[in-house]
mmCIF file of C-alpha atoms and ligand atoms in Angstrom:
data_model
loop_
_atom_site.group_PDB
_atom_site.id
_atom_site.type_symbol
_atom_site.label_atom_id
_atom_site.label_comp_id
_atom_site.label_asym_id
_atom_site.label_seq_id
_atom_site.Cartn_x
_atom_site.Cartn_y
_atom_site.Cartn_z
ATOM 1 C CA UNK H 21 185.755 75.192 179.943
ATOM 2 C CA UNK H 22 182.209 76.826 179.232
ATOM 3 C CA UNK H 23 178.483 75.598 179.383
ATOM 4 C CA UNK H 24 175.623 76.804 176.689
ATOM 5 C CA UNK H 25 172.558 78.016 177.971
ATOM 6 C CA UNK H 26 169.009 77.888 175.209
ATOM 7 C CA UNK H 27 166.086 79.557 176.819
ATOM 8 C CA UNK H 28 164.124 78.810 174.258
ATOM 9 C CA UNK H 29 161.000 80.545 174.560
ATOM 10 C CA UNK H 30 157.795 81.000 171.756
ATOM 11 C CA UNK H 31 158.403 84.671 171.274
ATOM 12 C CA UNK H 32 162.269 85.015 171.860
ATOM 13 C CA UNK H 33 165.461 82.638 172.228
ATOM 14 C CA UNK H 34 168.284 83.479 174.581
ATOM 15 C CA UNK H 35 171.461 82.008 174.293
ATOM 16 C CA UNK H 36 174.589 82.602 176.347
ATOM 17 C CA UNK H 37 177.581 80.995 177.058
ATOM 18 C CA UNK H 38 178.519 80.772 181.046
ATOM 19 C CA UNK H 39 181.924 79.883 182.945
ATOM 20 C CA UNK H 40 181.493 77.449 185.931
ATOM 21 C CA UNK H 41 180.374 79.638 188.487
ATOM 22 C CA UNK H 42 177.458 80.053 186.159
ATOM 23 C CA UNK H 43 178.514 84.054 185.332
ATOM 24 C CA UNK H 44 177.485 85.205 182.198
ATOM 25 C CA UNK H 45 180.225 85.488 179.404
ATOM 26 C CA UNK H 46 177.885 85.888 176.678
ATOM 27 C CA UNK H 47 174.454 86.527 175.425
ATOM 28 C CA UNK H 48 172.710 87.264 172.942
ATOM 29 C CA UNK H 49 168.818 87.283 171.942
ATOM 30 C CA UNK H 50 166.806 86.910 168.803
ATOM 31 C CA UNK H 51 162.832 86.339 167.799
ATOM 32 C CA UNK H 52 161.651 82.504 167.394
ATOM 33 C CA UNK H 53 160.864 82.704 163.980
ATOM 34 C CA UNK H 54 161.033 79.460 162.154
ATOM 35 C CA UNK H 55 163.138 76.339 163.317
ATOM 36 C CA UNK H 56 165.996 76.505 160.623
ATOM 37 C CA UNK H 57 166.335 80.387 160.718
ATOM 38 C CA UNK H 58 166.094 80.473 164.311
ATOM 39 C CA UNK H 59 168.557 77.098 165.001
ATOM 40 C CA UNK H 60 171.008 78.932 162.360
ATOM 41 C CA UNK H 61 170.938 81.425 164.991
ATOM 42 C CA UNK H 62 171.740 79.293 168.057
ATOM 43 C CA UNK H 63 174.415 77.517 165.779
ATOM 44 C CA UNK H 64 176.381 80.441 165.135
ATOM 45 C CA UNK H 65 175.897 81.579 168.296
ATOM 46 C CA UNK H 66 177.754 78.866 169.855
ATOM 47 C CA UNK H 67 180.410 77.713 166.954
ATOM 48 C CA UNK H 68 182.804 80.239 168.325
ATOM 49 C CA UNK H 69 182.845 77.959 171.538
ATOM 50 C CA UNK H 70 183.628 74.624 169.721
ATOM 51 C CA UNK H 71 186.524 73.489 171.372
ATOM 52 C CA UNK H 72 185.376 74.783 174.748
ATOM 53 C CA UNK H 73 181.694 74.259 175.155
ATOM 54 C CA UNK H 74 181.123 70.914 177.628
ATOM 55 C CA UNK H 75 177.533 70.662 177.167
ATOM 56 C CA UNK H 76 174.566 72.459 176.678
ATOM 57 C CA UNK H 77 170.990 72.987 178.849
ATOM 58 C CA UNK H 78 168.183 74.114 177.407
ATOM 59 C CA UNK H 79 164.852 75.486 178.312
ATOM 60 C CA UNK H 80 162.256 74.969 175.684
ATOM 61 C CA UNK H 81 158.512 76.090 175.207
ATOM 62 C CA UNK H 82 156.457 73.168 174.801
ATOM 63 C CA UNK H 83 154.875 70.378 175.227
ATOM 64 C CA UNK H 84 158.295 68.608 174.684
ATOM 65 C CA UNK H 85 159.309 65.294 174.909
ATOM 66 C CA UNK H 86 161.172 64.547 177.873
ATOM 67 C CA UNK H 87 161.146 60.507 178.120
ATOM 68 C CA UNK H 88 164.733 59.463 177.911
ATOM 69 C CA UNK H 89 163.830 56.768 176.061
ATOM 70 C CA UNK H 90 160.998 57.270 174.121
ATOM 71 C CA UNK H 91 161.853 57.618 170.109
ATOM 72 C CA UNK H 92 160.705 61.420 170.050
ATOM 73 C CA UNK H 93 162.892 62.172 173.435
ATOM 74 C CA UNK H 94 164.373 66.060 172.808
ATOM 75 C CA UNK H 95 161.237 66.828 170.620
ATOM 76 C CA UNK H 96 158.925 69.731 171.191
ATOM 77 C CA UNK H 97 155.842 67.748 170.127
ATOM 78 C CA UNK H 98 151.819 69.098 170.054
ATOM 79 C CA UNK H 99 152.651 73.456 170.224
ATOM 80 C CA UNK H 100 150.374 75.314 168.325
ATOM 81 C CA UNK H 101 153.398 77.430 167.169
ATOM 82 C CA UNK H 102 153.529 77.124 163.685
ATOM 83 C CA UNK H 103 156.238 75.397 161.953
ATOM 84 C CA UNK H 104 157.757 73.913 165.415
ATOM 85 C CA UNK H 105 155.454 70.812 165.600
ATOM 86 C CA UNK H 106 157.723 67.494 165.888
ATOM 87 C CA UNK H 107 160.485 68.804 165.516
ATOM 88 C CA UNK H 108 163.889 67.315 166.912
ATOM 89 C CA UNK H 109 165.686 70.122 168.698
ATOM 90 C CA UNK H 110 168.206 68.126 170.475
ATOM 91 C CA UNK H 111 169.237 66.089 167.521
ATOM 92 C CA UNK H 112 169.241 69.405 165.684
ATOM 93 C CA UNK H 113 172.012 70.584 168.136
ATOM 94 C CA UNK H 114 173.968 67.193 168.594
ATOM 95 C CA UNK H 115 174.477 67.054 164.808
ATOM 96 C CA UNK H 116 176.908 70.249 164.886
ATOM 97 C CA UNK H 117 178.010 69.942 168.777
ATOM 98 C CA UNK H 118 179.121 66.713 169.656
ATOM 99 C CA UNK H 119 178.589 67.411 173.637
ATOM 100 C CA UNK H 120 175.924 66.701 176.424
ATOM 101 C CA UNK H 121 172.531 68.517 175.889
ATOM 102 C CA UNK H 122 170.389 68.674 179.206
ATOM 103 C CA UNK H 123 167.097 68.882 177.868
ATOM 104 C CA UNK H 124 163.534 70.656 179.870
ATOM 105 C CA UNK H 125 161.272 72.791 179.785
ATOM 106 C CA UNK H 126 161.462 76.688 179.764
ATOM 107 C CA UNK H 127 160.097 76.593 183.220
ATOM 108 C CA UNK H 128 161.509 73.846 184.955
ATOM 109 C CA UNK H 129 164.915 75.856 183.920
ATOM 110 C CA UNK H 130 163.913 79.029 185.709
ATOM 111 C CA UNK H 131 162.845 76.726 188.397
ATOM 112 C CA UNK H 132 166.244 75.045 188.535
ATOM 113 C CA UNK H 133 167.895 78.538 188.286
ATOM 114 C CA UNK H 134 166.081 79.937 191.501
ATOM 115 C CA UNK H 135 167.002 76.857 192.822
ATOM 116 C CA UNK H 136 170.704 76.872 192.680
ATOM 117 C CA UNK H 137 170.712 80.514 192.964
ATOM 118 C CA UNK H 138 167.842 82.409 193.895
ATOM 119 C CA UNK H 139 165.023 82.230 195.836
ATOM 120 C CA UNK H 140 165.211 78.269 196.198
ATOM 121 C CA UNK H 141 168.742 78.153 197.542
ATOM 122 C CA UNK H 142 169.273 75.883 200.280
ATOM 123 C CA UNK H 143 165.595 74.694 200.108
ATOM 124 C CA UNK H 144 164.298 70.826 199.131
ATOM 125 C CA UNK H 145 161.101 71.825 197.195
ATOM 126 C CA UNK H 146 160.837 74.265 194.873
ATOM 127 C CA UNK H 147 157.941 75.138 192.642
ATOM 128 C CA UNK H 148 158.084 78.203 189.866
ATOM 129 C CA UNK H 149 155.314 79.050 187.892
ATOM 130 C CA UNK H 150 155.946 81.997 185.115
ATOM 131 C CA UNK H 151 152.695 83.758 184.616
ATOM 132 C CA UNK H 152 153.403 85.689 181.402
ATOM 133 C CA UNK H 153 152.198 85.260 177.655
ATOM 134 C CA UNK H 154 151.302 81.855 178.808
ATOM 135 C CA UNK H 155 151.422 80.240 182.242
ATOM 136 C CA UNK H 156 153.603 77.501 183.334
ATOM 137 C CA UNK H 157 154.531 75.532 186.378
ATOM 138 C CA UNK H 158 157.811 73.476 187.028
ATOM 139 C CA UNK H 159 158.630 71.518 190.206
ATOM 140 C CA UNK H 160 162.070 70.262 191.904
ATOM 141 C CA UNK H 161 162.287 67.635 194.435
ATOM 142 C CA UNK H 162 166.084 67.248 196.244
ATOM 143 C CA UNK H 163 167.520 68.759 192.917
ATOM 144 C CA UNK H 164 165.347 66.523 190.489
ATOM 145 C CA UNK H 165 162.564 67.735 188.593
ATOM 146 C CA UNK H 166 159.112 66.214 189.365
ATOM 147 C CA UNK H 167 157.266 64.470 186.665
ATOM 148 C CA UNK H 168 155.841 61.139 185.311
ATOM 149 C CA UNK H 169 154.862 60.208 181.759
ATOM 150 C CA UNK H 170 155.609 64.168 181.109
ATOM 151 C CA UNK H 171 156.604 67.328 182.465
ATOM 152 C CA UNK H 172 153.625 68.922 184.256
ATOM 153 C CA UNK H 173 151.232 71.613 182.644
ATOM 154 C CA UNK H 174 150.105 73.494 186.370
ATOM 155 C CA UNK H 175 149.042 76.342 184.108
ATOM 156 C CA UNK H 176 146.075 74.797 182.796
ATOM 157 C CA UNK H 177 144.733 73.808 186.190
ATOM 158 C CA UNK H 178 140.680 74.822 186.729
ATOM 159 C CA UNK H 179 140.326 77.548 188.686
ATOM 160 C CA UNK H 180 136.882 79.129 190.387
ATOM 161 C CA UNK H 181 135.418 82.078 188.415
ATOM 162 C CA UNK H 182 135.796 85.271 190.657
ATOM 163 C CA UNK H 183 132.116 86.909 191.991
ATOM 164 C CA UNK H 184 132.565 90.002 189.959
ATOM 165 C CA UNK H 185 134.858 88.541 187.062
ATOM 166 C CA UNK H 186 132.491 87.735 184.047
ATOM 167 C CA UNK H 187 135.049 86.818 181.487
ATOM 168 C CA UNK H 188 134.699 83.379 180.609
ATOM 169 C CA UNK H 189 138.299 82.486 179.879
ATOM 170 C CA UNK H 190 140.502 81.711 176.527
ATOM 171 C CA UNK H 191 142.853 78.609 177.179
ATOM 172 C CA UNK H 192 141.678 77.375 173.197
ATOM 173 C CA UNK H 193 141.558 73.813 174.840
ATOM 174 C CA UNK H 194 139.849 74.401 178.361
ATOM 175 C CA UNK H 195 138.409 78.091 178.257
ATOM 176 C CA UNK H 196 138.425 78.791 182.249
ATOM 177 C CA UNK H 197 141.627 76.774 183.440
ATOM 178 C CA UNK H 198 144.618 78.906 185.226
ATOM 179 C CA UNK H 199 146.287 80.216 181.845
ATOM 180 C CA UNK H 200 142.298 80.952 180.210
ATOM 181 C CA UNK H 201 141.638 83.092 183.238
ATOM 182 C CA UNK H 202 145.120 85.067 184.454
ATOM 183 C CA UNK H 203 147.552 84.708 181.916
ATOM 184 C CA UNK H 204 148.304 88.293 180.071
ATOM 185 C CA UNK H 205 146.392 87.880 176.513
ATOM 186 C CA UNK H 206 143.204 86.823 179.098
ATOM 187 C CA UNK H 207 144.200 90.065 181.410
ATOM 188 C CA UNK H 208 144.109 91.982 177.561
ATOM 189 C CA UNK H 209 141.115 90.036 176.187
ATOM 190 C CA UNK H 210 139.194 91.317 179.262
ATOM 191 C CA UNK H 211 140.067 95.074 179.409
ATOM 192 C CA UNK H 212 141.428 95.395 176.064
ATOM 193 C CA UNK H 213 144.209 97.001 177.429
ATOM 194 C CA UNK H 214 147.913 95.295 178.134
ATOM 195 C CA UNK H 215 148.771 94.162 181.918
ATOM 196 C CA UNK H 216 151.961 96.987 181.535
ATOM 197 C CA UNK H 217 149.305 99.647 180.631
ATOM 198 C CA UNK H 218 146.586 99.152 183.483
ATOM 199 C CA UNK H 219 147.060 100.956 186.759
ATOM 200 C CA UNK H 220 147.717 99.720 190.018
ATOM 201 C CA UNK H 221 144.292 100.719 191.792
ATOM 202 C CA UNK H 222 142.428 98.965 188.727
ATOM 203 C CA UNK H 223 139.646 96.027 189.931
ATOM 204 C CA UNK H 224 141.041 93.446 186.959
ATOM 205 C CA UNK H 225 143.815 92.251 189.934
ATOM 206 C CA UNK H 226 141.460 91.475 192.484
ATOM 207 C CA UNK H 227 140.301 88.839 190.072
ATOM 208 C CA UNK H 228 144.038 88.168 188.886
ATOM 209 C CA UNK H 229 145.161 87.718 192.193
ATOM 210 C CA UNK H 230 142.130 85.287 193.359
ATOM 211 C CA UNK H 231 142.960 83.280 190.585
ATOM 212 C CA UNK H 232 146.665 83.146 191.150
ATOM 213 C CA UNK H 233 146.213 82.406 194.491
ATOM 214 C CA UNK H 234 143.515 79.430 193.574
ATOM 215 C CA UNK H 235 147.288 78.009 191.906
ATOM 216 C CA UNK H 236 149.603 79.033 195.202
ATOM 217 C CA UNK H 237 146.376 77.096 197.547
ATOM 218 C CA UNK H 238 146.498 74.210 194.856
ATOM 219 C CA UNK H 239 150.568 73.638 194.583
ATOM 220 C CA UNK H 240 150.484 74.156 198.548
ATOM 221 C CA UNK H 241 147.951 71.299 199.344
ATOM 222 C CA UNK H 242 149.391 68.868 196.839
ATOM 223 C CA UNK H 243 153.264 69.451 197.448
ATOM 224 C CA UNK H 244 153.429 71.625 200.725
ATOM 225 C CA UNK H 245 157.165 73.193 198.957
ATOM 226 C CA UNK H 246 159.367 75.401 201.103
ATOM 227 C CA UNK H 247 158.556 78.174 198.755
ATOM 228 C CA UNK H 248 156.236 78.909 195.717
ATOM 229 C CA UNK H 249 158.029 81.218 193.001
ATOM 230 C CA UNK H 250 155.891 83.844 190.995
ATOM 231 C CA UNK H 251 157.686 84.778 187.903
ATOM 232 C CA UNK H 252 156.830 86.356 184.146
ATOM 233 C CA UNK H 253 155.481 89.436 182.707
ATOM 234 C CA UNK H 254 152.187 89.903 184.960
ATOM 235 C CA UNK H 255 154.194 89.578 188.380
ATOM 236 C CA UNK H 256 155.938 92.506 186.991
ATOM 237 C CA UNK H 257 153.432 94.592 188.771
ATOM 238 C CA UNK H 258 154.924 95.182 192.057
ATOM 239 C CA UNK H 259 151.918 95.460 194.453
ATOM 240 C CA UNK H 260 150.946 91.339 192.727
ATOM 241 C CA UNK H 261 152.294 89.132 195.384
ATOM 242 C CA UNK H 262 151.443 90.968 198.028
ATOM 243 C CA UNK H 263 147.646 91.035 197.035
ATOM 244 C CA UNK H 264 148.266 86.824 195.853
ATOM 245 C CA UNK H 265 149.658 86.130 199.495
ATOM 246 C CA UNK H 266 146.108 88.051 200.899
ATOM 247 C CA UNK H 267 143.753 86.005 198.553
ATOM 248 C CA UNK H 268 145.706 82.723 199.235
ATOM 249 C CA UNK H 269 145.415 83.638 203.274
ATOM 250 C CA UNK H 270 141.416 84.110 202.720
ATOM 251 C CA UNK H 271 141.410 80.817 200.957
ATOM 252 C CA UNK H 272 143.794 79.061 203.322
ATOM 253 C CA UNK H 273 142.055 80.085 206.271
ATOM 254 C CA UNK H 274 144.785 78.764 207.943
ATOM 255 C CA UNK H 275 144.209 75.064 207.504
ATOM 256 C CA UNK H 276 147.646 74.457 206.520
ATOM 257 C CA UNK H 277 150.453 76.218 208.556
ATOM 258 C CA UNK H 278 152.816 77.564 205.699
ATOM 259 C CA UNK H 279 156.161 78.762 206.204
ATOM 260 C CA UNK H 280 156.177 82.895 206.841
ATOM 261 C CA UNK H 281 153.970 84.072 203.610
ATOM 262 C CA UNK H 282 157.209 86.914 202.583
ATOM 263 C CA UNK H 283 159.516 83.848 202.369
ATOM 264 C CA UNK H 284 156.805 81.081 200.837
ATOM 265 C CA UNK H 285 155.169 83.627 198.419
ATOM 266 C CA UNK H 286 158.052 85.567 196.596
ATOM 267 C CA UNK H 287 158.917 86.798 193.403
ATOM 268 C CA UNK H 288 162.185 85.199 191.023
ATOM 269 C CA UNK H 289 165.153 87.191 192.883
ATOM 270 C CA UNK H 290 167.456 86.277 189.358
ATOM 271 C CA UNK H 291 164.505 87.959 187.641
ATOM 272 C CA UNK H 292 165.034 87.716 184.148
ATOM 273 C CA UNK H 293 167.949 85.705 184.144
ATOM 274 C CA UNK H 294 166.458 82.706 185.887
ATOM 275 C CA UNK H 295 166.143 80.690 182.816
ATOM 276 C CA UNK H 296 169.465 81.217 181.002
ATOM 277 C CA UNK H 297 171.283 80.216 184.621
ATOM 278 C CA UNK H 298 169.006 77.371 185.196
ATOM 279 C CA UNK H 299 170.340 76.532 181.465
ATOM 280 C CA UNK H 300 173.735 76.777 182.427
ATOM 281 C CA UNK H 301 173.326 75.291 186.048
ATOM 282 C CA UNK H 302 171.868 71.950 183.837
ATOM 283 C CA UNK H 303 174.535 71.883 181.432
ATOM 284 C CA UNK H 304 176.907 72.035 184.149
ATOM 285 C CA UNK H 305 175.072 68.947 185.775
ATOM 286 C CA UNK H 306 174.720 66.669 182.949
ATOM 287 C CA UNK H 307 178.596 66.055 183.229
HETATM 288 P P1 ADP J 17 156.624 85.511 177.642
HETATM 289 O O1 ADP J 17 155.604 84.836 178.496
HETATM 290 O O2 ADP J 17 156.120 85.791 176.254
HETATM 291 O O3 ADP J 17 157.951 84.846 177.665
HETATM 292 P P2 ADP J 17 156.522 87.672 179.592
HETATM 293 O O4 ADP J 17 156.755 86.801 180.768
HETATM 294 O O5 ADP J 17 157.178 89.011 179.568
HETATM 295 O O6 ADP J 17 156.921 86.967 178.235
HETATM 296 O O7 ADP J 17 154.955 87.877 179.479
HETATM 297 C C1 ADP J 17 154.368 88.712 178.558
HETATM 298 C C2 ADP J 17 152.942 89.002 179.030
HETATM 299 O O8 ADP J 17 152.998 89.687 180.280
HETATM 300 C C3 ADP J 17 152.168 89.909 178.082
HETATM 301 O O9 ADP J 17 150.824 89.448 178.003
HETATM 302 C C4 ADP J 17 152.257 91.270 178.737
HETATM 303 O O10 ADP J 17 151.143 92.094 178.443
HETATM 304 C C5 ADP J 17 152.314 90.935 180.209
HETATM 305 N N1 ADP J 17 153.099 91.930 180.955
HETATM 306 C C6 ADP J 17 154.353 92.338 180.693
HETATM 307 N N2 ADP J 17 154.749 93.311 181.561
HETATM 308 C C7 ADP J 17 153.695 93.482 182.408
HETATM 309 C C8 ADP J 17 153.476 94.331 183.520
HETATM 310 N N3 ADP J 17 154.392 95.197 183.951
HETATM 311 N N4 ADP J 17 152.294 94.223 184.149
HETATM 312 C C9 ADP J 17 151.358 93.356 183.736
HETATM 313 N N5 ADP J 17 151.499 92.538 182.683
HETATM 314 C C10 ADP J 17 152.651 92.609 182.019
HETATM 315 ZN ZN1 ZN J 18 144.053 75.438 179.495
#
């Protein structure tokens, strides 16, 4: 007996196969190109596992469709990536593996991951934004994800420009929202430099942590969760959270009594592996 884990992401896929414990048997990684040369990928991938495989979970880039009964449900619908619009990626997978697919977004995956194992263990609420190439937000409520007519988009929330930050953002549809302002390509547009390459002691993040903790002061006052999870490429620099959880305290100003800021404000402790384990943690639930 063995789950399947897609992390489906818009620059890379990750797929691994996973025993019930949720250890990793398998894994293997390959560029999103287009849908058919990529799903050939994840097909092979996982025909080796035919008679074993229960189900599937996977973790998908989006906007998908996640409205069990809407016509388009397993969909990734409106992304600007090229060649991906409408098409059906659960149906893709059901027509060669006739098992349950849990179906979400790449997020809400790494949020369920640090959930069951990481830095959400034990905990009710659980919010995990990935600030990377993009940025992205997923929420879980007593084990269920939190959302409505869709999944949420907490990346593209408006955020206040900093004093000495004159960059005027480059979300294509809202310029200065979260994503416009701190994700990486923004972080690149501004000092034409990649986050990786910039030193610690440089001014661009005491901007980048304002902004980022303009999202922890948001998600706090709207869903007061026992802990907020920073994940992705830009928390990769190590000195980031502890500058986010000193702009969030100058913006609290102590209004709201969080829990202790080293065990509300942390970083993914699965690290890279907290979508493909949030993949195989779903699979493992949807039976
Ligand atoms: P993706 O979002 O594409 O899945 P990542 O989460 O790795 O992948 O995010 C990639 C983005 O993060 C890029 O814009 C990259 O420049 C930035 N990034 C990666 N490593 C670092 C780092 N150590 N410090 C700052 N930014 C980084
Ligand atoms: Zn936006």
């Amino acid at each position: 007996m063995v789950f399947g884990a897609i992390e489906a992401g818009g620059t890379k896929f990750v797929c691994a196969i996973g025993d019930k414990n949720l250890n990793i048997e398998k894994r293997a990684s390959f560029p999103t190109t287009t849908p058919e040369e990529t799903m050939n990928l994840v097909i092979a991938f996982f025909n080796d596992y035919q008679t074993e495989l229960e189900s599937i979970g996977v973790g998908s880039f989006g906007p998908i469709d996640v409205q069990q009964d809407s016509s388009t449900y397993g969909y990734i619908t409106s992304t600007p990536k090229s060649g991906w619009q409408d098409f059906d990626f659960v149906g893709s997978l059901k027509k060669h593996f006739d098992v349950p697919v849990a179906w979400t977004t790449d997020v809400n995956a790494a949020a369920y991951g640090e959930y069951v194992c990481g830095e959400g263990r034990g905990k009710n609420s659980v919010v995990y934004y990935t600030i990377g190439t993009g940025i992205g937000g997923g929420a879980i409520q007593k084990g269920e994800f939190i959302e409505g007519f869709s999944h949420p988009e907490m990346g593209h929330m408006l955020v206040v420009p900093h004093e000495r930050d004159s960059f005027q953002g480059n979300c294509p549809f809202h310029k200065n929202c979260l994503e416009g302002m701190a994700a990486g390509p923004a972080i690149e547009a501004r000092t034409g430099r990649k986050g990786q390459d910039i030193s610690e002691t440089d001014t661009v993040w005491e901007s980048e942590a304002f902004y980022i903790a303009q999202c922890v002061y948001n998600t706090t006052l709207i869903l007061s969760p026992d802990v907020i999870i920073l994940g992705g490429g830009v928390m990769q620099q190590s000195h980031m959270v502890e500058r986010v959880r000193a702009a969030f305290h100058s913006l609290m100003k102590n209004y709201v009594r969080t829990p202790e800021m080293k065990n509300y404000i942390v970083t993914p402790s699965l690290k890279n592996n907290a979508g493909v384990i949030g993949c195989l943690a779903l699979a493992k639930k949807e039976i």
